[in-house]
Short mmCIF file of C-alpha atoms in Angstrom, two decimals:
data_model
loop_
_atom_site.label_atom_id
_atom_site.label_comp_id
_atom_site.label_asym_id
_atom_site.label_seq_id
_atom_site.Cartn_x
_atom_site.Cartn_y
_atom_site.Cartn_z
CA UNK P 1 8.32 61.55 45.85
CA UNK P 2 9.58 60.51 49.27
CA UNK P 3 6.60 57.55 49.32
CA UNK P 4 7.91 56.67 45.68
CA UNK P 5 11.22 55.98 47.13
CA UNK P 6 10.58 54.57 50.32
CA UNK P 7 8.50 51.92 48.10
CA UNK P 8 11.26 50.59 46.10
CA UNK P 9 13.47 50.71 49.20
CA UNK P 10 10.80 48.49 50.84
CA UNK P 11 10.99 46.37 47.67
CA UNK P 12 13.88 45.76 47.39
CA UNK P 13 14.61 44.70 50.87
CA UNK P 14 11.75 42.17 50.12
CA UNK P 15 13.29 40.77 47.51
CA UNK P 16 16.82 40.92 48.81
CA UNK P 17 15.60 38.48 51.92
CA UNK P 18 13.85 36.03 49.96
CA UNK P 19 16.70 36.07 47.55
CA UNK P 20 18.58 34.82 50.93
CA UNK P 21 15.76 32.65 51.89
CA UNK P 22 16.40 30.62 48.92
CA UNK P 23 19.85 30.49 48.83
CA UNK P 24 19.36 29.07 52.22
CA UNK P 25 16.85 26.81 51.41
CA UNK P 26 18.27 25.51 48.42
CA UNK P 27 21.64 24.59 50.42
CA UNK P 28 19.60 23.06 53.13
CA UNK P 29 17.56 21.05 50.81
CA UNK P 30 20.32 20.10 48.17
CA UNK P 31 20.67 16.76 46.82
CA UNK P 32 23.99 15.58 46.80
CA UNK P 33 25.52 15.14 43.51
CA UNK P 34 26.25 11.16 42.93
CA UNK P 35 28.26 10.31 40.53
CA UNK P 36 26.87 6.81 39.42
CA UNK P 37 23.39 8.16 39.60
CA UNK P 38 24.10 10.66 36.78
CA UNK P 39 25.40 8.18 34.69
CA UNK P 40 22.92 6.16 35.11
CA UNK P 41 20.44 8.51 33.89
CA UNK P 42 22.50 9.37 31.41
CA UNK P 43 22.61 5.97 30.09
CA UNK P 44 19.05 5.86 30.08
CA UNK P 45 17.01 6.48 27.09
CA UNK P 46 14.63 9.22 28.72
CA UNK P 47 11.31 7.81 27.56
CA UNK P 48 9.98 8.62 30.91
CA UNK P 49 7.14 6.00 29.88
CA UNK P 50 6.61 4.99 33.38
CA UNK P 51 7.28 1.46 32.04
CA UNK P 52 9.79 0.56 34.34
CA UNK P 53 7.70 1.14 37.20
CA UNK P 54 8.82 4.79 38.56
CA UNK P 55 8.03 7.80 37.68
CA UNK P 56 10.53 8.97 34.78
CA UNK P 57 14.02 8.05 33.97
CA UNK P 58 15.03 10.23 37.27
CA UNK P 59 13.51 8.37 39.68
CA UNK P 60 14.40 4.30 38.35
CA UNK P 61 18.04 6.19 38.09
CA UNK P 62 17.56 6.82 42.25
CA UNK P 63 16.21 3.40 42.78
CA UNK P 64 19.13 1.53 40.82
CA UNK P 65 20.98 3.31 42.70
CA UNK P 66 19.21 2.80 45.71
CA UNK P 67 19.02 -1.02 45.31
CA UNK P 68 15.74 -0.65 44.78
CA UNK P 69 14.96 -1.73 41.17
CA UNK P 70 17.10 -3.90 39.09
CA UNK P 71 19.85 -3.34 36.33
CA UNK P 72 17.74 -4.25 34.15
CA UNK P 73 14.60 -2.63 35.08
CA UNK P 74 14.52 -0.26 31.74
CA UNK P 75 12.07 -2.25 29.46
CA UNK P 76 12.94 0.32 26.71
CA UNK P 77 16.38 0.25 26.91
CA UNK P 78 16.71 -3.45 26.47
CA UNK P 79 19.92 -5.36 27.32
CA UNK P 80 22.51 -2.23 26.33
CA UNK P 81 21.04 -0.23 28.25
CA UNK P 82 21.50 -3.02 31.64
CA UNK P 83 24.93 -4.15 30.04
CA UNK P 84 25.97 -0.42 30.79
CA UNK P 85 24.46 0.21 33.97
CA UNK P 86 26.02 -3.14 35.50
CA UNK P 87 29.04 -1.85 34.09
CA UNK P 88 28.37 1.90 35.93
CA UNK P 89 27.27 -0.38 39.04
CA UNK P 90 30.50 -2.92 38.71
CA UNK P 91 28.07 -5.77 38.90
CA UNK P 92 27.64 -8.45 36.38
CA UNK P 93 25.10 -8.41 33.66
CA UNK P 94 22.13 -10.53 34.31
CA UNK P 95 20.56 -12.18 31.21
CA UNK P 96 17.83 -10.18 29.81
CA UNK P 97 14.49 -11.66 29.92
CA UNK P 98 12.13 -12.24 26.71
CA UNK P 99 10.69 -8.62 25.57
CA UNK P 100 7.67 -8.55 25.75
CA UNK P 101 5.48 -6.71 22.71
CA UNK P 102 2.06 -5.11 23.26
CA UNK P 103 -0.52 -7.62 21.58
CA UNK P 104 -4.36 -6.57 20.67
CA UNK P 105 -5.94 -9.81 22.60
CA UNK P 106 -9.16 -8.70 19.67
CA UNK P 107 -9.46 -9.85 15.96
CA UNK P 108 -12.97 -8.37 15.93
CA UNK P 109 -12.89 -6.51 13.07
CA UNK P 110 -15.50 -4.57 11.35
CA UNK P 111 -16.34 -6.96 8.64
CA UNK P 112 -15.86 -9.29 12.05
CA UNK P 113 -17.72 -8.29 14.72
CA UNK P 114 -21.14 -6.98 14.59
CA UNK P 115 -21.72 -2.96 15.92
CA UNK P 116 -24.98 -2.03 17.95
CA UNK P 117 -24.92 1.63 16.79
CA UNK P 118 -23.04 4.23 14.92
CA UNK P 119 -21.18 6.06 16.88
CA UNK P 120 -20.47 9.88 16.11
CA UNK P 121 -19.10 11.01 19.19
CA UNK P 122 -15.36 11.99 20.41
CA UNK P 123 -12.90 9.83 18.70
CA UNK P 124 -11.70 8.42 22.00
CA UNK P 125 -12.15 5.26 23.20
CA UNK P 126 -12.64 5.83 26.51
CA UNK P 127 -15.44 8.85 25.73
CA UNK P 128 -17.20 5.87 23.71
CA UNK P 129 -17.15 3.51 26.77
CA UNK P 130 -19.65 6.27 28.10
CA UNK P 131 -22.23 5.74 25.87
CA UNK P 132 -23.89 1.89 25.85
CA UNK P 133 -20.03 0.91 27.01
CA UNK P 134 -18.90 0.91 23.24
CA UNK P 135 -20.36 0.62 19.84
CA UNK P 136 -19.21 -2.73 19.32
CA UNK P 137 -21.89 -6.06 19.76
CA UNK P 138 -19.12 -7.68 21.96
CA UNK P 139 -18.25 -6.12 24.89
CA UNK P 140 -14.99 -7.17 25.23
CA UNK P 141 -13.91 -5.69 21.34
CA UNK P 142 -11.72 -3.33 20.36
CA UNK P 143 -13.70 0.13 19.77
CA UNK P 144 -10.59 1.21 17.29
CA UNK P 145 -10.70 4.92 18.59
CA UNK P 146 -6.90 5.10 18.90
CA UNK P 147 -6.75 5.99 22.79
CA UNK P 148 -3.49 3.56 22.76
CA UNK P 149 -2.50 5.10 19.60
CA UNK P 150 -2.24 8.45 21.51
CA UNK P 151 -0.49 6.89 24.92
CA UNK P 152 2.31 5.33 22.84
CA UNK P 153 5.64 7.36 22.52
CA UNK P 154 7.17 5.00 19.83
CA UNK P 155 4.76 5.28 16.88
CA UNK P 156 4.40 1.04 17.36
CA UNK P 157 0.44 1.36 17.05
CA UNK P 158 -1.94 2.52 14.40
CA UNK P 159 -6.06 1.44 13.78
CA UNK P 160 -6.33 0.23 10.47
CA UNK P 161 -8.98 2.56 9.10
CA UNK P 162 -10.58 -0.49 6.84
CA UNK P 163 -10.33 -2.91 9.82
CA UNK P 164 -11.64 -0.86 12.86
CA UNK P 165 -9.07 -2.20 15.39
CA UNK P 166 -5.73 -1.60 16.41
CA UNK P 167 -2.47 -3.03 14.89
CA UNK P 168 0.77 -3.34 17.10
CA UNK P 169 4.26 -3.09 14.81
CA UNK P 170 6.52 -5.67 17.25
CA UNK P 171 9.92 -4.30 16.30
CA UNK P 172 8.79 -0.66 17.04
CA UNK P 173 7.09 -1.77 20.37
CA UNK P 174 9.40 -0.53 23.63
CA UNK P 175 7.47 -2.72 26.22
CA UNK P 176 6.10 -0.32 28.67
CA UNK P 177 2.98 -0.84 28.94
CA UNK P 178 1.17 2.75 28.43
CA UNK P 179 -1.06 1.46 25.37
CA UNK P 180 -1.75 -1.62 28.15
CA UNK P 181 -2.92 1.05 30.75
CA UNK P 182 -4.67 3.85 28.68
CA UNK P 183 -7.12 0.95 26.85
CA UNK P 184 -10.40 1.30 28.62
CA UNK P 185 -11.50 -2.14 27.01
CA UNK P 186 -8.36 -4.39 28.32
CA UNK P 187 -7.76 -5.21 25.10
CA UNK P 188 -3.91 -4.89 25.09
CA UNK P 189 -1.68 -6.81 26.86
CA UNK P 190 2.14 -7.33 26.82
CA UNK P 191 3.06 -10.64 26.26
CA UNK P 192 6.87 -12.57 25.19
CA UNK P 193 7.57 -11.82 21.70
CA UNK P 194 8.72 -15.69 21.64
CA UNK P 195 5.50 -17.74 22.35
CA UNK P 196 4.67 -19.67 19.73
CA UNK P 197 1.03 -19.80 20.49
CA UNK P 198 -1.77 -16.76 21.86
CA UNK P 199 -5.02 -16.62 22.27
CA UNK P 200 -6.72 -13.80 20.56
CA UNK P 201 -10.13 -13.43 22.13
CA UNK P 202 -11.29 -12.41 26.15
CA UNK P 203 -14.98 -13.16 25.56
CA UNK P 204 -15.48 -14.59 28.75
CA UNK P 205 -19.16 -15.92 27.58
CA UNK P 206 -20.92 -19.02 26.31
CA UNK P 207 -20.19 -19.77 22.90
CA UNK P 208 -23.62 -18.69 21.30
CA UNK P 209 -23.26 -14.84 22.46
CA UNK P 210 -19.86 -15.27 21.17
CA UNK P 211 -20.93 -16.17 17.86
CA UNK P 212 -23.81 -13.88 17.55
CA UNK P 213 -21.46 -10.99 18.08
CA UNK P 214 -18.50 -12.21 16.37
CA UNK P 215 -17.24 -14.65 13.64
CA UNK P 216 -13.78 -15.60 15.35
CA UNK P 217 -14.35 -14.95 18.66
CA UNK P 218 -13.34 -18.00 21.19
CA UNK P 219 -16.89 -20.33 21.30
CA UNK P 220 -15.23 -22.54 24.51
CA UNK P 221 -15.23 -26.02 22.32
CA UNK P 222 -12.71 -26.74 23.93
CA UNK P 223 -11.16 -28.18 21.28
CA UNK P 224 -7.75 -26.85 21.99
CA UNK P 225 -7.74 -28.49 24.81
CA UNK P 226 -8.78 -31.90 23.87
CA UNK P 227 -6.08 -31.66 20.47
CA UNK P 228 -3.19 -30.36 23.74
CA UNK P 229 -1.33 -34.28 24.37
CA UNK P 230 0.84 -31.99 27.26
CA UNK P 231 -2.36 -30.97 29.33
CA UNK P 232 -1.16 -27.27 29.05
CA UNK P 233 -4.69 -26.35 28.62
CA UNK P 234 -7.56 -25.42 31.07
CA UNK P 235 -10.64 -23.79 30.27
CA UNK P 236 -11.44 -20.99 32.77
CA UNK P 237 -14.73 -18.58 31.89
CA UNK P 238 -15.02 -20.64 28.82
CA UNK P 239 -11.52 -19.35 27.00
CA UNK P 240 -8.54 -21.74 27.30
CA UNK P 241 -5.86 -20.82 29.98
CA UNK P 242 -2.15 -21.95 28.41
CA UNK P 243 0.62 -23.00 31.07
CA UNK P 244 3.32 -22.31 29.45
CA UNK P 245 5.55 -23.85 31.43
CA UNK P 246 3.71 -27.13 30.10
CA UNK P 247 3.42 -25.93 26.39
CA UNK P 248 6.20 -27.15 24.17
CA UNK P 249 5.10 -25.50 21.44
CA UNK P 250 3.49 -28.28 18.98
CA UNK P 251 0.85 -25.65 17.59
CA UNK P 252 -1.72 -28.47 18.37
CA UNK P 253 -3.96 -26.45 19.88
CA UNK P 254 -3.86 -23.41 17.39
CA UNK P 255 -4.13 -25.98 14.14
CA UNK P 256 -7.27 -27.61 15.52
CA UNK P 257 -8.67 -24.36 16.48
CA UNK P 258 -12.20 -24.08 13.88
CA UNK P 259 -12.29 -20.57 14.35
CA UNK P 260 -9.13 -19.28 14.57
CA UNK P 261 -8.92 -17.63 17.61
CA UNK P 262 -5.72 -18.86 18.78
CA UNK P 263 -3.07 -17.89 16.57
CA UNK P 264 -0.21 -20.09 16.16
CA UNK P 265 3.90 -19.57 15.10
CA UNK P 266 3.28 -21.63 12.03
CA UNK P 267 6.21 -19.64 10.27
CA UNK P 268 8.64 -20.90 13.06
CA UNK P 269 7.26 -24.34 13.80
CA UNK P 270 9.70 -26.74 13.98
CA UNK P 271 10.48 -30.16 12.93
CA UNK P 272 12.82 -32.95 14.24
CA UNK P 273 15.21 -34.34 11.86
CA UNK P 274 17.52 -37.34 13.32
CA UNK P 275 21.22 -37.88 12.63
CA UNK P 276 21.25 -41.77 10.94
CA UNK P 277 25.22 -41.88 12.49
CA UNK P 278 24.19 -41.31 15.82
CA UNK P 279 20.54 -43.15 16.30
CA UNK P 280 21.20 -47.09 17.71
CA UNK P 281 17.22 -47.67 16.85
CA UNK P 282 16.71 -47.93 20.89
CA UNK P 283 12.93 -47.21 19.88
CA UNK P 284 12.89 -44.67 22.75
CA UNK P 285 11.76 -41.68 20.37
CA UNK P 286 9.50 -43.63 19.03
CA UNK P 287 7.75 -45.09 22.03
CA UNK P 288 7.51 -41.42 23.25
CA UNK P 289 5.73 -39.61 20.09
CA UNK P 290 2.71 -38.40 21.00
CA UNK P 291 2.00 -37.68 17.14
CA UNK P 292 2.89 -41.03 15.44
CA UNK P 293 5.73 -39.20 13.37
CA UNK P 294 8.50 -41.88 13.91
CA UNK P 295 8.98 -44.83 11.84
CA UNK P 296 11.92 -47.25 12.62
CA UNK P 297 12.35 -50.96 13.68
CA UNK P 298 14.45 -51.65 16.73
CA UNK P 299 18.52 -51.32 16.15
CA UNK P 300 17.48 -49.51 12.68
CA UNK P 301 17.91 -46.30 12.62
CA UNK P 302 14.93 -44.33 12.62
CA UNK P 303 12.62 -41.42 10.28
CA UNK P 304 10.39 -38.53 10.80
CA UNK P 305 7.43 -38.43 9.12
CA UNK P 306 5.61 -34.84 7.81
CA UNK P 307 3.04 -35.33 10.78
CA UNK P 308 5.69 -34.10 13.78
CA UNK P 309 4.55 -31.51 15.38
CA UNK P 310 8.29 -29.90 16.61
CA UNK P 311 7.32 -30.55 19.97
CA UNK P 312 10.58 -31.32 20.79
CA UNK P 313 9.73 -34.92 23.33
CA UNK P 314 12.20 -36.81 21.35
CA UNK P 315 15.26 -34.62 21.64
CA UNK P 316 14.77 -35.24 25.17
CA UNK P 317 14.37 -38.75 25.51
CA UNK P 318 17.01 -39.83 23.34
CA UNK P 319 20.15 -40.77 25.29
CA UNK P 320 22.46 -40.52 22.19
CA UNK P 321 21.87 -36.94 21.01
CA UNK P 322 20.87 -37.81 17.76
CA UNK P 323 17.50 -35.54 17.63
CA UNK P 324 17.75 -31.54 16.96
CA UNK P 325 14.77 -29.31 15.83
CA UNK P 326 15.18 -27.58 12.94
CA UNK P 327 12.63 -24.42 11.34
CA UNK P 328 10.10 -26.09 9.18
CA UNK P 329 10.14 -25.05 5.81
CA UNK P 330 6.90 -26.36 4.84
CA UNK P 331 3.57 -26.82 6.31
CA UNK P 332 2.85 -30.23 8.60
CA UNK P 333 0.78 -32.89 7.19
CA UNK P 334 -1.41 -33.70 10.00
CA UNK P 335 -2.61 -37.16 7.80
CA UNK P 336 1.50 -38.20 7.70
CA UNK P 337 0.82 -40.70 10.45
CA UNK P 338 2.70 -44.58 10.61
CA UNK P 339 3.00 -46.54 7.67
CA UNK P 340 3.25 -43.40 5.76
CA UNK P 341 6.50 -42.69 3.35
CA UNK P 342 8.99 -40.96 5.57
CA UNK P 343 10.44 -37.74 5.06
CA UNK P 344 14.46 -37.13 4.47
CA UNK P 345 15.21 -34.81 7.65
CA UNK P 346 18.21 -36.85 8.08
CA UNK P 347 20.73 -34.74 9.09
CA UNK P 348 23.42 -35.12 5.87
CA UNK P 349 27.02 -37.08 6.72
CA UNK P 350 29.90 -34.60 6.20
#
């Protein structure tokens, strides 16, 4: 009975000192309570996506804090979210940056792209990299196993059963990248929701493995490039390379595609339509077309014809402001070229 109770005694000294160890260590060890770093994370959505950079909402809170990320470093929280940590930081609100959307750089679907084998294995896409690297005849496909499906927190990607590949839902997408990182095959990346042209194919290969594996994967024709009048196009590993700080978004290069592996913003394209009030027929638009879609003698005012392209050159040349680009709302004839009947984009008197 005695070595019962000398037991517990013994116990429960034990547990009475590390009781005070820990109270000691956790007041040794205690992070101070900040004020602007609660609200911060507060403020945060709490994703914990890792899109930002860090590792959870807790730790880009620290580094705002910190000075070591920016405002605006949240991709899922978008500008609210910066507008209200500037306003917990008492710094001014930076303009947000285009969001970028996950996009499946693959239309190699499976009435598309050819398969080697049929694969029966784990439904993952990186357990079917192990075997042959991937059922699919092109190596750079998508396998359509749903790995990013799993990785993404926001329910913005499904595989369409019928298709075989993965489909990203833009509005839905949060921009951080986890689909991006868990693909095994590359085949997502994030790119500005606002580009009006992508290219839809990474088969780095001469154009005649392309073909044999896929029916609109990118042959290297190149083209693109020769239809580009802005020399925004290079071809690097036979697939053209946009600079987009050289693309004005004519669509050239996407309408002369054969195969159509670069996908153009035909919905949005735009148009130029010229104010007859304000043009003085200076012929300075016209000179400057790379498309042949002006008409006009000099000190008449001047037309647009169906074949502009909405690249925008005019607006920018004209010293009188009398260009704007308007949303097409029909498709460009590429055959409306000079000498043609003008169209009536006129911009109407008040």
């Amino acid at each position: 009975m005695n070595e019962i109770l000398t037991g517990a005694i013994a116990l429960g000294a034990l547990g009475l000192v590390f009781g005070l160890l820990l109270t000691i260590a956790n007041k040794v060890f205690e992070i101070p309570s900040d004020s602007k770093r609660d609200e911060i994370r507060n403020a945060l959505p709490g994703a914990n996506c890792g899109g930002c950079g860090f590792a959870g909402c807790d730790a880009l809170a620290d580094a705002i804090v910190a000075g070591k990320a920016p405002i605006s470093a949240c991709p899922v929280g978008g500008s609210a979210v910066a507008d209200e940590i500037a306003r917990i930081m008492g710094v001014e609100s930076t303009p947000q940056q285009v969001r970028n959307v996950a996009t499946v750089v693959c239309q190699g679907t499976l009435d598309r792209c050819k398969t080697k084998f049929p694969y029966h294995g784990i439904q993952d896409c990186v357990a079917a990299t192990l075997v042959n690297d991937g059922n699919r005849a092109c190596k750079y496909a998508c396998l359509g196993l749903g790995t990013c499906v799993r990785a993404c927190k926001f329910d913005a990607i499904h595989i369409d059963p019928s298709l075989g590949i993965a489909k990203v839902d833009p509005d839905k997408c949060q921009s951080c990248g986890a689909c991006v990182r868990a693909c095994p095959k590359h085949v997502l990346s994030l790119q500005p929701v606002t580009v009006p042209v992508r290219l839809l194919c990474r088969a780095a290969e001469e154009g005649h493995l392309v073909s044999d594996n896929c029916k609109i994967g990118c042959v290297g024709c190149e083209t693109c490039k020769n239809a580009c009048q802005f020399d925004a196009i290079t071809m690097v590993d036979h697939l053209p390379v946009i600079d987009r700080q050289k693309c004005t978004g004519c669509m050239m290069c996407a309408e002369a595609c054969p195969n159509g592996s670069l996908w153009g913003d035909f919905e949005n394209r735009k148009i130029a339509r010229i104010n007859p009030d304000l043009c003085i027929g200076c012929t300075i638009c016209k000179r400057n077309c790379k498309f042949e879609a002006i008409l006009g003698e000099l000190k008449q005012a001047h037309q647009i014809t169906e074949a502009c392209t909405g690249c925008g050159v005019c607006v920018t040349k004209c010293p009188k402001k009398a260009i704007e680009l308007q949303v097409r709302d029909h498709m460009r004839d590429a055959n409306a070229k000079v000498g043609t009947t003008p169209v009536q984009h006129a911009v109407p008197k008040e």
